[in-house]
PDB file of C-alpha atoms in Angstrom:
ATOM      1  CA  MET A   1      47.219  88.830 191.305  1.00 55.00           C
ATOM      2  CA  THR A   2      45.364  89.826 188.153  1.00 75.00           C
ATOM      3  CA  ASN A   3      46.470  92.977 186.361  1.00 84.00           C
ATOM      4  CA  THR A   4      44.080  95.885 185.843  1.00 84.00           C
ATOM      5  CA  SER A   5      44.376  98.896 183.585  1.00 85.00           C
ATOM      6  CA  ALA A   6      45.890 100.716 186.590  1.00 82.00           C
ATOM      7  CA  THR A   7      48.758  98.226 186.975  1.00 85.00           C
ATOM      8  CA  GLY A   8      49.735  98.024 183.310  1.00 81.00           C
ATOM      9  CA  GLY A   9      50.750  94.842 181.512  1.00 85.00           C
ATOM     10  CA  TYR A  10      48.547  92.231 179.873  1.00 88.00           C
ATOM     11  CA  LEU A  11      44.920  91.911 180.925  1.00 84.00           C
ATOM     12  CA  ALA A  12      43.229  88.534 181.251  1.00 86.00           C
ATOM     13  CA  PRO A  13      39.425  88.431 181.259  1.00 86.00           C
ATOM     14  CA  SER A  14      37.783  88.171 184.641  1.00 85.00           C
ATOM     15  CA  SER A  15      34.799  86.296 183.142  1.00 81.00           C
ATOM     16  CA  THR A  16      33.554  84.797 179.870  1.00 82.00           C
ATOM     17  CA  SER A  17      29.895  84.393 178.906  1.00 80.00           C
ATOM     18  CA  VAL A  18      30.051  81.014 177.156  1.00 78.00           C
ATOM     19  CA  GLY A  19      31.991  77.818 177.462  1.00 76.00           C
ATOM     20  CA  TYR A  20      34.682  76.466 175.224  1.00 79.00           C
ATOM     21  CA  ASP A  21      36.319  73.071 175.027  1.00 82.00           C
ATOM     22  CA  GLU A  22      34.612  70.396 177.166  1.00 86.00           C
ATOM     23  CA  THR A  23      31.691  72.649 178.151  1.00 87.00           C
ATOM     24  CA  PHE A  24      30.846  73.488 174.542  1.00 88.00           C
ATOM     25  CA  LYS A  25      31.330  69.876 173.375  1.00 89.00           C
ATOM     26  CA  ARG A  26      28.946  68.726 176.110  1.00 89.00           C
ATOM     27  CA  GLN A  27      26.340  71.306 175.027  1.00 91.00           C
ATOM     28  CA  LEU A  28      26.551  70.080 171.430  1.00 92.00           C
ATOM     29  CA  THR A  29      26.258  66.387 172.316  1.00 92.00           C
ATOM     30  CA  GLN A  30      23.274  67.154 174.601  1.00 93.00           C
ATOM     31  CA  LEU A  31      21.648  69.112 171.775  1.00 93.00           C
ATOM     32  CA  VAL A  32      22.050  66.190 169.338  1.00 95.00           C
ATOM     33  CA  ARG A  33      20.898  63.602 171.879  1.00 95.00           C
ATOM     34  CA  GLY A  34      17.912  65.699 172.940  1.00 94.00           C
ATOM     35  CA  ILE A  35      16.659  66.341 169.411  1.00 95.00           C
ATOM     36  CA  THR A  36      17.338  62.888 167.919  1.00 96.00           C
ATOM     37  CA  GLY A  37      16.097  60.889 170.907  1.00 94.00           C
ATOM     38  CA  LEU A  38      19.175  58.651 170.808  1.00 95.00           C
ATOM     39  CA  PRO A  39      19.764  56.926 174.181  1.00 91.00           C
ATOM     40  CA  ASP A  40      22.222  58.114 176.864  1.00 88.00           C
ATOM     41  CA  GLY A  41      25.827  57.420 175.926  1.00 89.00           C
ATOM     42  CA  SER A  42      25.070  57.032 172.223  1.00 93.00           C
ATOM     43  CA  VAL A  43      26.070  60.586 171.242  1.00 94.00           C
ATOM     44  CA  ARG A  44      29.742  61.186 171.883  1.00 93.00           C
ATOM     45  CA  PRO A  45      32.404  63.776 171.105  1.00 91.00           C
ATOM     46  CA  ARG A  46      33.977  63.079 167.717  1.00 90.00           C
ATOM     47  CA  TRP A  47      37.667  63.163 168.728  1.00 88.00           C
ATOM     48  CA  GLN A  48      38.662  61.880 172.154  1.00 85.00           C
ATOM     49  CA  THR A  49      42.096  61.422 173.712  1.00 85.00           C
ATOM     50  CA  ILE A  50      41.256  57.832 174.595  1.00 86.00           C
ATOM     51  CA  PRO A  51      38.602  56.679 172.127  1.00 83.00           C
ATOM     52  CA  PRO A  52      35.869  54.590 173.734  1.00 84.00           C
ATOM     53  CA  LYS A  53      35.023  51.127 172.455  1.00 85.00           C
ATOM     54  CA  GLN A  54      33.201  51.177 169.101  1.00 82.00           C
ATOM     55  CA  PRO A  55      29.476  50.512 169.665  1.00 85.00           C
ATOM     56  CA  ALA A  56      28.212  47.158 168.431  1.00 83.00           C
ATOM     57  CA  ILE A  57      27.249  46.820 164.790  1.00 82.00           C
ATOM     58  CA  GLY A  58      23.510  47.414 164.613  1.00 85.00           C
ATOM     59  CA  SER A  59      23.561  50.122 167.318  1.00 91.00           C
ATOM     60  CA  ASN A  60      22.348  53.612 166.482  1.00 94.00           C
ATOM     61  CA  TRP A  61      24.814  56.244 167.632  1.00 95.00           C
ATOM     62  CA  ALA A  62      26.416  59.554 166.651  1.00 96.00           C
ATOM     63  CA  ALA A  63      29.726  61.398 166.911  1.00 95.00           C
ATOM     64  CA  VAL A  64      29.749  65.200 167.067  1.00 96.00           C
ATOM     65  CA  GLY A  65      32.730  67.509 166.625  1.00 93.00           C
ATOM     66  CA  ILE A  66      33.588  71.160 166.057  1.00 94.00           C
ATOM     67  CA  THR A  67      35.464  71.522 162.775  1.00 95.00           C
ATOM     68  CA  LYS A  68      35.903  75.308 162.597  1.00 95.00           C
ATOM     69  CA  ILE A  69      35.233  78.467 164.633  1.00 94.00           C
ATOM     70  CA  THR A  70      35.342  81.700 162.623  1.00 95.00           C
ATOM     71  CA  PRO A  71      35.138  84.963 164.584  1.00 93.00           C
ATOM     72  CA  ASP A  72      33.659  88.152 163.165  1.00 92.00           C
ATOM     73  CA  TRP A  73      36.462  90.547 162.317  1.00 90.00           C
ATOM     74  CA  GLY A  74      35.615  93.385 164.706  1.00 89.00           C
ATOM     75  CA  ALA A  75      34.675  93.114 168.332  1.00 92.00           C
ATOM     76  CA  ALA A  76      32.463  95.626 170.133  1.00 92.00           C
ATOM     77  CA  ILE A  77      34.038  97.086 173.267  1.00 92.00           C
ATOM     78  CA  ILE A  78      31.624  98.537 175.811  1.00 91.00           C
ATOM     79  CA  HIS A  79      32.819 100.298 178.956  1.00 93.00           C
ATOM     80  CA  HIS A  80      30.704  99.726 182.066  1.00 91.00           C
ATOM     81  CA  PRO A  81      31.380 102.475 184.631  1.00 90.00           C
ATOM     82  CA  GLU A  82      29.728 100.694 187.602  1.00 91.00           C
ATOM     83  CA  ASN A  83      31.987 100.190 190.634  1.00 91.00           C
ATOM     84  CA  GLU A  84      35.556 100.816 189.443  1.00 89.00           C
ATOM     85  CA  GLY A  85      34.711 100.088 185.790  1.00 89.00           C
ATOM     86  CA  THR A  86      35.162  97.219 183.339  1.00 89.00           C
ATOM     87  CA  ASP A  87      35.346  96.753 179.581  1.00 90.00           C
ATOM     88  CA  GLU A  88      33.141  94.168 177.917  1.00 91.00           C
ATOM     89  CA  VAL A  89      34.412  92.701 174.640  1.00 92.00           C
ATOM     90  CA  GLN A  90      31.583  91.250 172.529  1.00 93.00           C
ATOM     91  CA  ARG A  91      32.229  89.197 169.421  1.00 92.00           C
ATOM     92  CA  HIS A  92      30.157  86.798 167.328  1.00 94.00           C
ATOM     93  CA  GLU A  93      31.464  83.461 166.110  1.00 94.00           C
ATOM     94  CA  THR A  94      30.341  81.125 163.353  1.00 96.00           C
ATOM     95  CA  VAL A  95      30.816  77.546 164.556  1.00 95.00           C
ATOM     96  CA  GLU A  96      30.908  74.666 162.073  1.00 96.00           C
ATOM     97  CA  VAL A  97      30.020  71.251 163.482  1.00 96.00           C
ATOM     98  CA  LEU A  98      30.049  67.809 161.879  1.00 97.00           C
ATOM     99  CA  ALA A  99      27.564  65.243 163.196  1.00 97.00           C
ATOM    100  CA  SER A 100      28.113  61.691 161.946  1.00 96.00           C
ATOM    101  CA  PHE A 101      25.458  59.017 162.405  1.00 96.00           C
ATOM    102  CA  TYR A 102      25.876  55.232 162.467  1.00 95.00           C
ATOM    103  CA  GLY A 103      23.556  52.245 162.726  1.00 93.00           C
ATOM    104  CA  PRO A 104      20.470  50.902 160.972  1.00 94.00           C
ATOM    105  CA  ALA A 105      18.521  54.172 161.505  1.00 94.00           C
ATOM    106  CA  LEU A 106      21.356  56.543 160.597  1.00 94.00           C
ATOM    107  CA  TYR A 107      19.450  58.538 157.951  1.00 95.00           C
ATOM    108  CA  GLU A 108      16.392  58.790 160.197  1.00 96.00           C
ATOM    109  CA  ALA A 109      18.461  60.110 163.122  1.00 96.00           C
ATOM    110  CA  ALA A 110      20.305  62.627 160.914  1.00 96.00           C
ATOM    111  CA  ALA A 111      17.049  63.848 159.359  1.00 96.00           C
ATOM    112  CA  ARG A 112      15.451  64.076 162.822  1.00 96.00           C
ATOM    113  CA  LEU A 113      18.285  66.364 163.929  1.00 96.00           C
ATOM    114  CA  ARG A 114      18.100  68.487 160.767  1.00 96.00           C
ATOM    115  CA  ASP A 115      14.336  68.934 161.030  1.00 96.00           C
ATOM    116  CA  GLY A 116      14.264  69.217 164.827  1.00 95.00           C
ATOM    117  CA  LEU A 117      16.591  72.219 164.663  1.00 95.00           C
ATOM    118  CA  SER A 118      13.688  74.089 163.015  1.00 94.00           C
ATOM    119  CA  VAL A 119      11.319  73.544 165.964  1.00 94.00           C
ATOM    120  CA  ALA A 120      10.854  76.702 168.071  1.00 94.00           C
ATOM    121  CA  GLN A 121      11.159  74.906 171.427  1.00 94.00           C
ATOM    122  CA  ASN A 122      14.475  73.350 170.359  1.00 93.00           C
ATOM    123  CA  ARG A 123      15.763  76.724 169.151  1.00 93.00           C
ATOM    124  CA  GLU A 124      14.714  78.210 172.498  1.00 93.00           C
ATOM    125  CA  ALA A 125      16.713  75.560 174.373  1.00 91.00           C
ATOM    126  CA  MET A 126      19.716  76.252 172.135  1.00 90.00           C
ATOM    127  CA  GLY A 127      19.317  79.989 172.739  1.00 90.00           C
ATOM    128  CA  ALA A 128      19.461  79.374 176.501  1.00 88.00           C
ATOM    129  CA  VAL A 129      23.075  78.204 176.059  1.00 86.00           C
ATOM    130  CA  GLY A 130      23.881  80.950 173.539  1.00 86.00           C
ATOM    131  CA  ILE A 131      23.660  78.956 170.295  1.00 90.00           C
ATOM    132  CA  ALA A 132      21.612  79.875 167.194  1.00 93.00           C
ATOM    133  CA  LEU A 133      21.305  77.744 164.055  1.00 95.00           C
ATOM    134  CA  LEU A 134      22.448  79.260 160.763  1.00 94.00           C
ATOM    135  CA  GLU A 135      22.342  76.212 158.530  1.00 94.00           C
ATOM    136  CA  ALA A 136      21.779  72.459 158.509  1.00 95.00           C
ATOM    137  CA  GLY A 137      23.312  70.956 155.380  1.00 92.00           C
ATOM    138  CA  GLN A 138      22.830  67.878 153.257  1.00 95.00           C
ATOM    139  CA  LEU A 139      22.904  64.297 154.490  1.00 94.00           C
ATOM    140  CA  VAL A 140      26.120  62.952 152.947  1.00 95.00           C
ATOM    141  CA  ALA A 141      26.969  59.244 152.826  1.00 93.00           C
ATOM    142  CA  ALA A 142      30.510  58.664 154.146  1.00 93.00           C
ATOM    143  CA  PRO A 143      30.925  54.932 154.843  1.00 89.00           C
ATOM    144  CA  GLU A 144      34.102  53.882 156.638  1.00 85.00           C
ATOM    145  CA  ILE A 145      35.979  50.631 157.066  1.00 85.00           C
ATOM    146  CA  PHE A 146      36.374  49.206 160.568  1.00 79.00           C
ATOM    147  CA  ASN A 147      37.854  45.750 161.331  1.00 79.00           C
ATOM    148  CA  GLN A 148      37.819  44.934 157.614  1.00 84.00           C
ATOM    149  CA  GLN A 149      34.091  45.630 157.415  1.00 83.00           C
ATOM    150  CA  TRP A 150      32.246  48.543 155.832  1.00 87.00           C
ATOM    151  CA  ILE A 151      30.155  50.533 158.287  1.00 88.00           C
ATOM    152  CA  GLU A 152      27.493  52.885 157.006  1.00 92.00           C
ATOM    153  CA  ARG A 153      27.882  56.490 158.098  1.00 93.00           C
ATOM    154  CA  VAL A 154      26.009  59.648 157.170  1.00 97.00           C
ATOM    155  CA  ASP A 155      27.361  63.135 157.885  1.00 97.00           C
ATOM    156  CA  LEU A 156      25.349  66.260 158.578  1.00 97.00           C
ATOM    157  CA  ALA A 157      27.187  69.598 158.552  1.00 97.00           C
ATOM    158  CA  LEU A 158      25.722  72.200 160.914  1.00 97.00           C
ATOM    159  CA  VAL A 159      26.558  75.893 161.205  1.00 97.00           C
ATOM    160  CA  PHE A 160      25.765  77.819 164.397  1.00 95.00           C
ATOM    161  CA  ARG A 161      26.259  81.409 165.590  1.00 95.00           C
ATOM    162  CA  ARG A 162      26.983  82.500 169.115  1.00 92.00           C
ATOM    163  CA  GLU A 163      27.961  85.652 170.938  1.00 91.00           C
ATOM    164  CA  ILE A 164      31.035  85.683 173.134  1.00 89.00           C
ATOM    165  CA  SER A 165      31.315  88.258 175.888  1.00 90.00           C
ATOM    166  CA  ARG A 166      34.442  88.712 178.027  1.00 90.00           C
ATOM    167  CA  ILE A 167      34.870  91.165 180.893  1.00 91.00           C
ATOM    168  CA  TYR A 168      38.255  92.857 181.399  1.00 90.00           C
ATOM    169  CA  PRO A 169      39.349  94.955 184.408  1.00 90.00           C
ATOM    170  CA  VAL A 170      39.662  98.281 182.552  1.00 90.00           C
ATOM    171  CA  LEU A 171      39.047 100.859 185.259  1.00 90.00           C
ATOM    172  CA  ASN A 172      37.316 104.223 184.959  1.00 88.00           C
ATOM    173  CA  VAL A 173      39.462 107.280 184.163  1.00 85.00           C
ATOM    174  CA  LEU A 174      39.226 109.416 187.306  1.00 83.00           C
ATOM    175  CA  SER A 175      41.202 112.452 186.186  1.00 80.00           C
ATOM    176  CA  ALA A 176      43.215 113.690 183.199  1.00 79.00           C
ATOM    177  CA  GLN A 177      45.109 116.673 181.948  1.00 79.00           C
ATOM    178  CA  GLY A 178      46.434 117.577 178.536  1.00 80.00           C
ATOM    179  CA  ALA A 179      46.348 120.080 175.729  1.00 77.00           C
ATOM    180  CA  LEU A 180      44.045 120.562 172.742  1.00 76.00           C
ATOM    181  CA  VAL A 181      45.956 121.519 169.635  1.00 76.00           C
ATOM    182  CA  PRO A 182      43.518 122.706 166.946  1.00 75.00           C
ATOM    183  CA  ASP A 183      44.677 123.227 163.369  1.00 74.00           C
ATOM    184  CA  ALA A 184      44.263 127.034 163.195  1.00 71.00           C
ATOM    185  CA  SER A 185      43.899 128.284 166.782  1.00 68.00           C
ATOM    186  CA  PRO A 186      46.346 128.573 169.633  1.00 72.00           C
ATOM    187  CA  GLN A 187      46.766 125.599 171.935  1.00 71.00           C
ATOM    188  CA  GLN A 188      44.317 125.292 174.841  1.00 72.00           C
ATOM    189  CA  THR A 189      45.040 123.328 178.014  1.00 74.00           C
ATOM    190  CA  PHE A 190      42.465 121.456 180.055  1.00 72.00           C
ATOM    191  CA  THR A 191      42.164 119.569 183.330  1.00 77.00           C
ATOM    192  CA  ILE A 192      39.440 117.081 184.265  1.00 76.00           C
ATOM    193  CA  PRO A 193      39.424 116.984 188.052  1.00 76.00           C
ATOM    194  CA  GLU A 194      38.903 113.803 190.037  1.00 73.00           C
ATOM    195  CA  ASN A 195      35.412 113.676 191.560  1.00 64.00           C
TER     196      ASN A 195
END
């Protein structure tokens, strides 16, 4: 049974507005595939538990991975009194992503992503999953050696913003009693009756 503010103890969120982990990785790979036009299966998560077979030399493909998530320092907490009441914790995150491109059209694909992120319809699709572009960086050559052969690679650093919202079971205060102790006046007691 989940705790509420009435039971005491730690509170876990009852819902979260955006995905993390596999859900977020999938959104990012779909974004890259959709904007670059690379074929199905050619945009993959950067780090995988069991890495798939390296695509053939001469294939155009990309690897996408989250390198850093930086939260804003303060979260907004909004109480919603409907039903028994809940608290909503809102926070913004800056998400840094590295997209690496391979194949004979690697610079073209990277530039297509960089420029396509400026198109209003693409930004609208990103907004539908809670992502907004802050910055698309330089195209940086980063060749790597694989099977004793140099493979061309170009990296594109991307920075996104997104809002996270979590709902916690913090119930409405139905009644209270206490005392007001002003600096110069005598103490005054109060009671807020339950409705």
